[in-house]
Amino acid sequence: MGESIHLPVSCNKDCGAGCPLMADVVEGRLLRIRDNPLRATHMKGCVRGYQMTRVVYHPQRLSSPLVRSGPRGSGKFREVNWDEALQIVSDGLQRIRATWGPESVLRLGGSGSCRGALHNTALLTRRFLSRFGGYTDITGSYSSGAESFVAPYLFGPGYVRRTGIDAATLSHSRLIVLWGANLADTRFGSELAPRILEQRRRGVPVIAIDPRRSRTIEDLADRWISVLPGTDTALMAAVLYVLLSDDLVDRSFISKCSVGFEVLERYVRGLDDGQPKTPAWARGICATPQEAIVELARRYGRIKPAALIPGLSIQRTIGGEEAIRMSVALQLATGNIGILGGSSGSNVWGRLPEPRCPQLPVPSLPRPAQIPVYCWPDAVLQGKAGSYPTDIKAIYSVGGNYISTGSDVHKNIRAFESVELAISHDYFLTPTACYCDVVLPVTTYLERGDIVYPNTNHLLYSHKVIEPVGQGRNDYDIFCQLADRLGFGQAFSEGRSAEQWLEHFMADSEIPDVDEFRRIGIYTGAEQERCGLSEFVSDPQAHPLDTPSGKIEIASKAYADLGFTDIPSWRGYQPTLEYPLYLITPHARFRINSQYANDPWFVLREKQRLWMNPRDAEARGIEDQRVVEVESPQGKMRIPVRITEGIMPGVVCLLAGMWPRIGADGIETAGAANVLTSTVPTQPSQSSRTHSVAVQVRPA
Ligand SMILES: Nc1nc2c(c(=O)[nH]1)N[C@H]1C(S)=C(S)[C@@H](COP(=O)(O)OP(=O)(O)OC[C@H]3O[C@@H](n4cnc5c(=O)[nH]c(N)nc54)[C@H](O)[C@@H]3O)O[C@H]1N2
Ligand SMILES: Nc1nc2c(c(=O)[nH]1)N[C@H]1C(S)=C(S)[C@@H](COP(=O)(O)OP(=O)(O)OC[C@H]3O[C@@H](n4cnc5c(=O)[nH]c(N)nc54)[C@H](O)[C@@H]3O)O[C@H]1N2
Ligand SMILES: [Mo]
């Protein structure tokens, strides 16, 4: 037996988890990833972390820099050495800057490595392009664009460090409502699902509201309430109607902590529009049975404290802004904000401050031009003529696979085809990399050290446990080498190696014993039961919010000035006669966005199928496992169907993240959901609406 080492690591991925893991390495080869034995008992990793060995030693992993040798998208590349690749990139960038100005370079990506202090794909690219002289950046997020947009109107700009809960506080909850949250799969921290399961075992009711029977409903919840996608605001309004009629609202809490509730009450009672938002009204919109709405409202109104945890799904819909605002109104009406076991704000991402430890700084100047991420292909294709701030001539994509993960794959491809230069850093030749001119192979998190922020009151240390595979280099080192060639090497690196940056961050952190931190891999902040807004709720006068009123703004004048109602109100999205089915595209258990979609081990565990209710299948003469044609205004797909009662009638489901495979006839056959989705965003946030898609399905 050769030398064997065991070192703490942490996935640097976008499931909000940042799990404390342990890597077992023998003779320089990664053998296994398991939970860090020194973690707190409720922290648990998942299959995507444990199986990372498959990614590290994947037969398709890029081993050398690539330069395109055929048409974009053909997948034809020649291998070149690093010197040549870096020279081509720096010459290309210089030419673009000289001809069109630096802002003609668009930064894309960011989800690849997103929790690290240094090896953070978004921060590194921003820092590099700032030093380059400027660029066009993407703003908002695919994940939570609508939620982040409305939160300041509700809680003030300071919401970022004020709202949110620690998973441990759920041990005080006597009811848990998972509203469009599939935490068994999507996680949002290593502790949330284990904590909910523990409560469930103690007899705490767990209700899940979802158009489909997700794994959360199988494993964590004891009650499934179905709802048509994008109609949660109407369902919530009806819950509020029952709370008001049964006198289950906490009037003194409401007046102490908020403004505008009386305007919302008029809306819910239908005093101005003549339409009370009754369960019968909601059933007509949501297809949720009336009894289920009444039962939900009575349980939520009577059992205290109750944690209502919205998933991000409810806001990736047309009108998703209002679903988030209405979910805050429900938490407020029942007095569940700012109390242990309740919920505090309306997000599953922990937003309370992490322990202090700096990360790679991004210069504030020059300020990049900005485009909403959800509309990036429109900005590329239309430029200034389409009222976007810049004309894009080059794309620099680091840690993203936006041809697959952006909505409207066909449009994304046209956008990449339209630019003069496209560069990608990745460890696979993704569909996006296939449309680039130069692809630079990078390391995975196991091949470099980093500090990871898990979005809880912890910091994690992730060691470099193996040498880079093939010729892979760290994004940081690639940018240093490019910056040297472009003449701003010192400004980019400040003379520090990657290791020296980490030491610099830790020296400036609250971690008392850095050696201990590296050894254990976990630093635990003192308070593990933090509850956002608790100070405010205990004394709103002494601890006002930074909203105009100092309180939670259920009616917001500033929001109304955008051309929408001051209170949350239902504005819906409904399928058409031509495209009569709602399509949802949730996140897959065995993928993280589009990652792992190129490995049969993961793909075979969750075969890509179109979920369809027997009623819809029968109406179309479709049999189980048969190939069907799915069509939206954006594209067509052929895919086998899975007929199941696990999805409600009128709705079909395709898990997100497959890499598109488009035939000569233009039809997609891998089940890549985004050939069907549209880049027309939800407003006013200009954000993602990947759960508001209308399609038709026929036998193929
Ligand atoms: N395993 C895994 N975990 C992940 C990710 C991943 O790809 N894989 N991605 C990570 C990222 S980047 C993000 S942003 C988050 C995403 O987190 P979420 O947005 O919360 O995840 P989704 O899977 O889109 O949706 C959650 C559940 O809501 C249901 N749903 C869909 N539409 C609606 C609706 O209109 N109303 C209601 N009530 N329910 C609806 C879906 O069926 C699903 O079961 O997950 C993170 N975690
Ligand atoms: N239909 C539909 N589409 C969706 C969603 C949906 O729910 N439905 N969800 C949306 C959401 S919430 C999100 S966040 C986006 C995510 O979309 P993306 O940001 O494109 O995320 P990933 O697919 O995870 O792609 C990350 C890429 O980075 C690479 N990578 C990983 N680590 C590193 C690294 O250290 N360095 C470099 N250079 N590369 C690295 C991976 O190999 C992978 O190719 O997708 C969105 N797309
Ligand atoms: Mo996301």
XYZ file of C-alpha atoms in Angstrom, residues 215-528:
314
model
C -38.352 13.598 -4.129
C -39.047 16.004 -1.286
C -42.623 14.819 -1.324
C -41.461 11.191 -1.330
C -38.825 11.607 1.380
C -39.464 14.681 3.530
C -43.103 15.747 3.364
C -46.256 14.075 4.586
C -48.658 16.112 2.477
C -48.521 17.063 -1.212
C -50.617 19.984 -2.417
C -50.576 20.401 -6.177
C -50.644 23.784 -7.888
C -50.377 24.829 -11.519
C -46.976 26.439 -12.248
C -46.764 30.193 -11.863
C -50.058 30.444 -9.986
C -48.692 30.470 -6.423
C -49.618 34.128 -5.890
C -53.289 33.247 -6.401
C -53.030 30.264 -4.073
C -51.359 32.425 -1.422
C -54.028 35.107 -1.807
C -56.677 32.466 -1.098
C -54.759 31.225 1.948
C -54.754 34.830 3.163
C -58.489 35.054 2.453
C -59.131 32.084 4.764
C -56.766 33.479 7.413
C -58.718 36.754 7.329
C -62.160 35.143 7.386
C -61.215 32.768 10.201
C -59.623 35.622 12.140
C -56.268 33.867 12.179
C -54.158 36.929 11.397
C -51.964 38.552 14.013
C -53.140 42.188 13.816
C -50.794 43.608 16.409
C -47.757 41.946 14.786
C -48.840 43.287 11.406
C -49.215 46.877 12.575
C -46.054 46.749 14.617
C -43.891 45.453 11.759
C -45.358 46.539 8.436
C -47.120 49.120 6.349
C -49.736 48.588 3.658
C -51.394 45.409 4.881
C -54.807 47.114 4.820
C -54.406 47.716 1.064
C -53.664 44.027 0.580
C -56.645 43.126 2.732
C -58.946 45.160 0.463
C -57.557 43.269 -2.540
C -57.974 39.864 -0.909
C -61.510 40.625 0.219
C -62.292 41.970 -3.275
C -63.505 45.316 -1.953
C -62.331 47.230 -5.029
C -62.552 44.750 -7.897
C -65.613 42.848 -6.643
C -63.689 39.570 -6.671
C -62.930 38.119 -3.255
C -59.852 35.883 -3.541
C -61.658 32.857 -2.159
C -60.464 29.246 -2.377
C -63.077 28.749 -5.117
C -61.567 31.654 -7.086
C -58.068 30.259 -6.606
C -59.092 26.750 -7.623
C -60.108 28.137 -11.018
C -56.567 29.482 -11.504
C -54.369 26.999 -9.629
C -56.359 23.755 -10.012
C -55.695 23.195 -6.304
C -58.703 21.607 -4.566
C -60.614 24.065 -2.367
C -60.470 21.802 0.694
C -56.694 21.626 0.397
C -56.467 25.437 0.394
C -58.690 25.744 3.454
C -56.805 22.999 5.279
C -53.438 24.600 4.439
C -54.599 28.023 5.651
C -56.037 26.698 8.910
C -52.943 24.693 9.737
C -50.649 27.596 8.832
C -52.798 30.018 10.823
C -53.101 27.851 13.939
C -49.804 26.037 14.386
C -46.978 28.240 15.672
C -44.180 28.698 14.994
C -44.410 27.706 11.349
C -41.627 27.923 8.773
C -42.819 28.740 5.276
C -39.838 28.090 3.023
C -40.314 29.163 -0.579
C -38.147 27.533 -3.226
C -36.691 29.716 -5.914
C -38.968 27.958 -8.399
C -41.981 30.130 -7.586
C -40.112 33.226 -8.774
C -38.711 31.734 -11.987
C -42.164 32.300 -13.476
C -43.957 35.144 -15.214
C -45.109 37.305 -12.281
C -42.758 35.463 -9.900
C -41.977 38.798 -8.239
C -45.491 38.780 -6.759
C -45.231 35.200 -5.481
C -42.261 36.210 -3.349
C -43.979 39.377 -2.114
C -47.147 37.452 -1.259
C -45.180 34.784 0.600
C -43.777 37.538 2.810
C -47.326 38.794 3.420
C -48.299 35.294 4.631
C -45.339 35.073 6.990
C -46.201 38.505 8.304
C -49.928 37.849 8.686
C -49.228 34.802 10.845
C -46.564 36.535 12.941
C -43.861 34.135 11.779
C -41.180 36.647 10.841
C -38.174 37.101 13.089
C -39.100 34.348 15.534
C -37.272 31.081 16.151
C -38.926 28.314 14.149
C -40.646 30.765 11.812
C -39.132 32.014 8.619
C -37.445 35.314 8.118
C -37.754 36.837 4.727
C -38.505 34.763 1.744
C -35.462 33.040 0.575
C -33.864 29.689 1.125
C -30.391 31.093 0.611
C -28.997 32.019 4.017
C -28.419 35.743 3.855
C -27.165 36.315 7.349
C -23.506 37.321 7.516
C -20.914 34.590 7.127
C -17.924 34.630 9.465
C -15.579 37.390 8.391
C -13.024 36.312 5.795
C -12.324 38.427 2.712
C -12.474 37.156 -0.843
C -10.769 38.236 -4.054
C -11.541 41.933 -4.553
C -12.972 43.242 -7.816
C -11.986 46.833 -8.626
C -14.999 49.136 -8.587
C -13.665 51.067 -11.583
C -14.065 51.055 -14.469
C -17.735 50.278 -13.956
C -18.767 47.652 -16.494
C -21.718 48.190 -18.823
C -24.566 45.936 -17.695
C -27.152 43.697 -19.297
C -29.674 41.435 -17.540
C -28.289 37.895 -17.597
C -31.573 36.365 -18.707
C -31.446 38.416 -21.930
C -27.748 37.942 -22.799
C -28.313 36.426 -26.274
C -30.704 39.266 -27.133
C -28.069 41.778 -26.043
C -25.456 40.035 -28.200
C -27.706 39.814 -31.243
C -29.285 43.271 -30.978
C -26.682 45.458 -29.291
C -27.258 49.207 -29.229
C -29.867 48.951 -31.998
C -31.979 46.977 -29.512
C -31.399 49.529 -26.724
C -28.697 47.458 -25.019
C -25.749 49.534 -23.792
C -23.039 48.021 -25.999
C -22.382 46.166 -29.232
C -20.863 42.830 -28.264
C -17.984 41.527 -30.380
C -16.412 38.973 -28.041
C -17.607 36.570 -25.332
C -15.412 35.469 -22.442
C -17.110 32.511 -20.740
C -15.626 31.107 -17.527
C -17.454 28.512 -15.440
C -20.710 28.571 -17.377
C -22.379 26.559 -20.084
C -24.860 29.174 -21.214
C -25.645 27.660 -24.600
C -27.230 24.802 -22.620
C -28.365 26.594 -19.477
C -29.537 29.871 -20.971
C -33.089 29.931 -22.262
C -33.652 29.464 -26.003
C -30.747 27.307 -27.156
C -31.258 28.177 -30.825
C -30.929 31.877 -30.024
C -27.890 31.223 -27.827
C -26.178 29.452 -30.708
C -26.917 32.363 -33.047
C -25.462 34.732 -30.454
C -22.197 32.780 -30.235
C -22.050 32.521 -34.020
C -22.363 36.297 -34.324
C -19.285 37.335 -32.347
C -15.738 37.740 -33.632
C -14.071 36.031 -30.684
C -15.284 33.538 -28.089
C -13.140 32.079 -25.318
C -13.982 29.535 -22.657
C -12.259 28.021 -19.635
C -13.705 24.634 -18.692
C -12.662 21.064 -17.976
C -15.062 19.634 -20.541
C -15.819 20.437 -24.149
C -19.349 21.552 -23.310
C -21.815 22.669 -26.001
C -20.771 26.234 -25.116
C -17.065 25.452 -25.427
C -17.844 23.898 -28.839
C -18.881 27.363 -30.042
C -15.684 29.006 -28.803
C -12.465 29.747 -30.697
C -10.155 28.854 -27.836
C -10.890 26.507 -24.932
C -8.497 26.533 -21.984
C -8.498 23.423 -19.737
C -8.852 24.118 -16.023
C -8.479 22.335 -12.712
C -11.344 21.106 -10.542
C -11.602 22.152 -6.909
C -9.686 19.031 -5.892
C -6.594 20.244 -7.721
C -6.270 23.569 -5.843
C -6.810 24.925 -2.334
C -9.531 27.403 -1.407
C -11.692 28.816 1.354
C -15.356 28.040 0.755
C -18.352 30.060 2.003
C -21.222 27.640 2.620
C -23.904 30.305 3.168
C -24.241 29.361 6.833
C -22.347 30.516 9.901
C -19.281 28.501 8.867
C -16.193 28.691 6.711
C -14.694 25.618 5.097
C -11.155 24.907 3.987
C -10.782 22.853 0.848
C -7.312 21.418 0.261
C -5.505 20.744 -2.940
C -5.462 16.941 -2.754
C -4.104 15.934 -6.170
C -1.912 17.449 -8.865
C -3.705 18.972 -11.879
C -4.943 16.327 -14.311
C -3.487 16.596 -17.833
C -2.323 20.122 -18.594
C -5.163 21.709 -16.614
C -4.327 25.023 -14.941
C -6.134 27.076 -12.311
C -8.321 29.868 -13.686
C -6.311 32.171 -11.434
C -2.994 31.174 -13.009
C -4.417 31.408 -16.524
C -5.572 34.962 -15.858
C -2.178 35.853 -14.330
C -0.410 34.593 -17.452
C -2.797 36.436 -19.773
C -2.515 39.600 -17.699
C 1.286 39.389 -17.998
C 0.991 39.239 -21.771
C -1.446 42.128 -21.798
C 0.774 44.244 -19.581
C -1.218 44.317 -16.344
C 0.177 41.231 -14.620
C 1.191 43.028 -11.429
C -2.155 44.850 -11.110
C -4.029 41.572 -11.489
C -1.991 39.363 -9.153
C -0.568 42.029 -6.815
C 2.461 39.754 -6.881
C 0.686 36.957 -5.007
C 0.491 33.298 -5.856
C -2.829 31.508 -5.278
C -1.493 30.147 -1.996
C -0.393 33.625 -0.884
C -3.858 35.047 -1.576
C -5.414 32.409 0.690
C -2.945 33.189 3.447
C -3.687 36.878 3.007
C -7.454 36.255 3.314
C -7.090 34.082 6.403
C -4.761 36.556 8.089
C -7.481 39.160 7.674
C -10.300 36.859 8.895
C -11.897 36.148 12.258
C -10.439 32.614 12.245
C -8.365 32.455 15.438
C -6.256 29.425 14.542
C -5.546 29.079 10.846
C -3.582 25.833 11.192
C -6.463 24.252 13.059
C -8.866 25.522 10.364
C -6.806 23.873 7.639
C -6.528 20.643 9.620
C -10.214 20.293 10.475
C -11.517 22.033 7.363
C -14.374 23.659 9.280
C -14.637 26.932 11.173
C -17.886 27.254 13.098
C -19.242 30.699 13.957
C -20.428 31.116 17.536
C -24.172 31.379 16.971
C -25.820 28.507 15.085
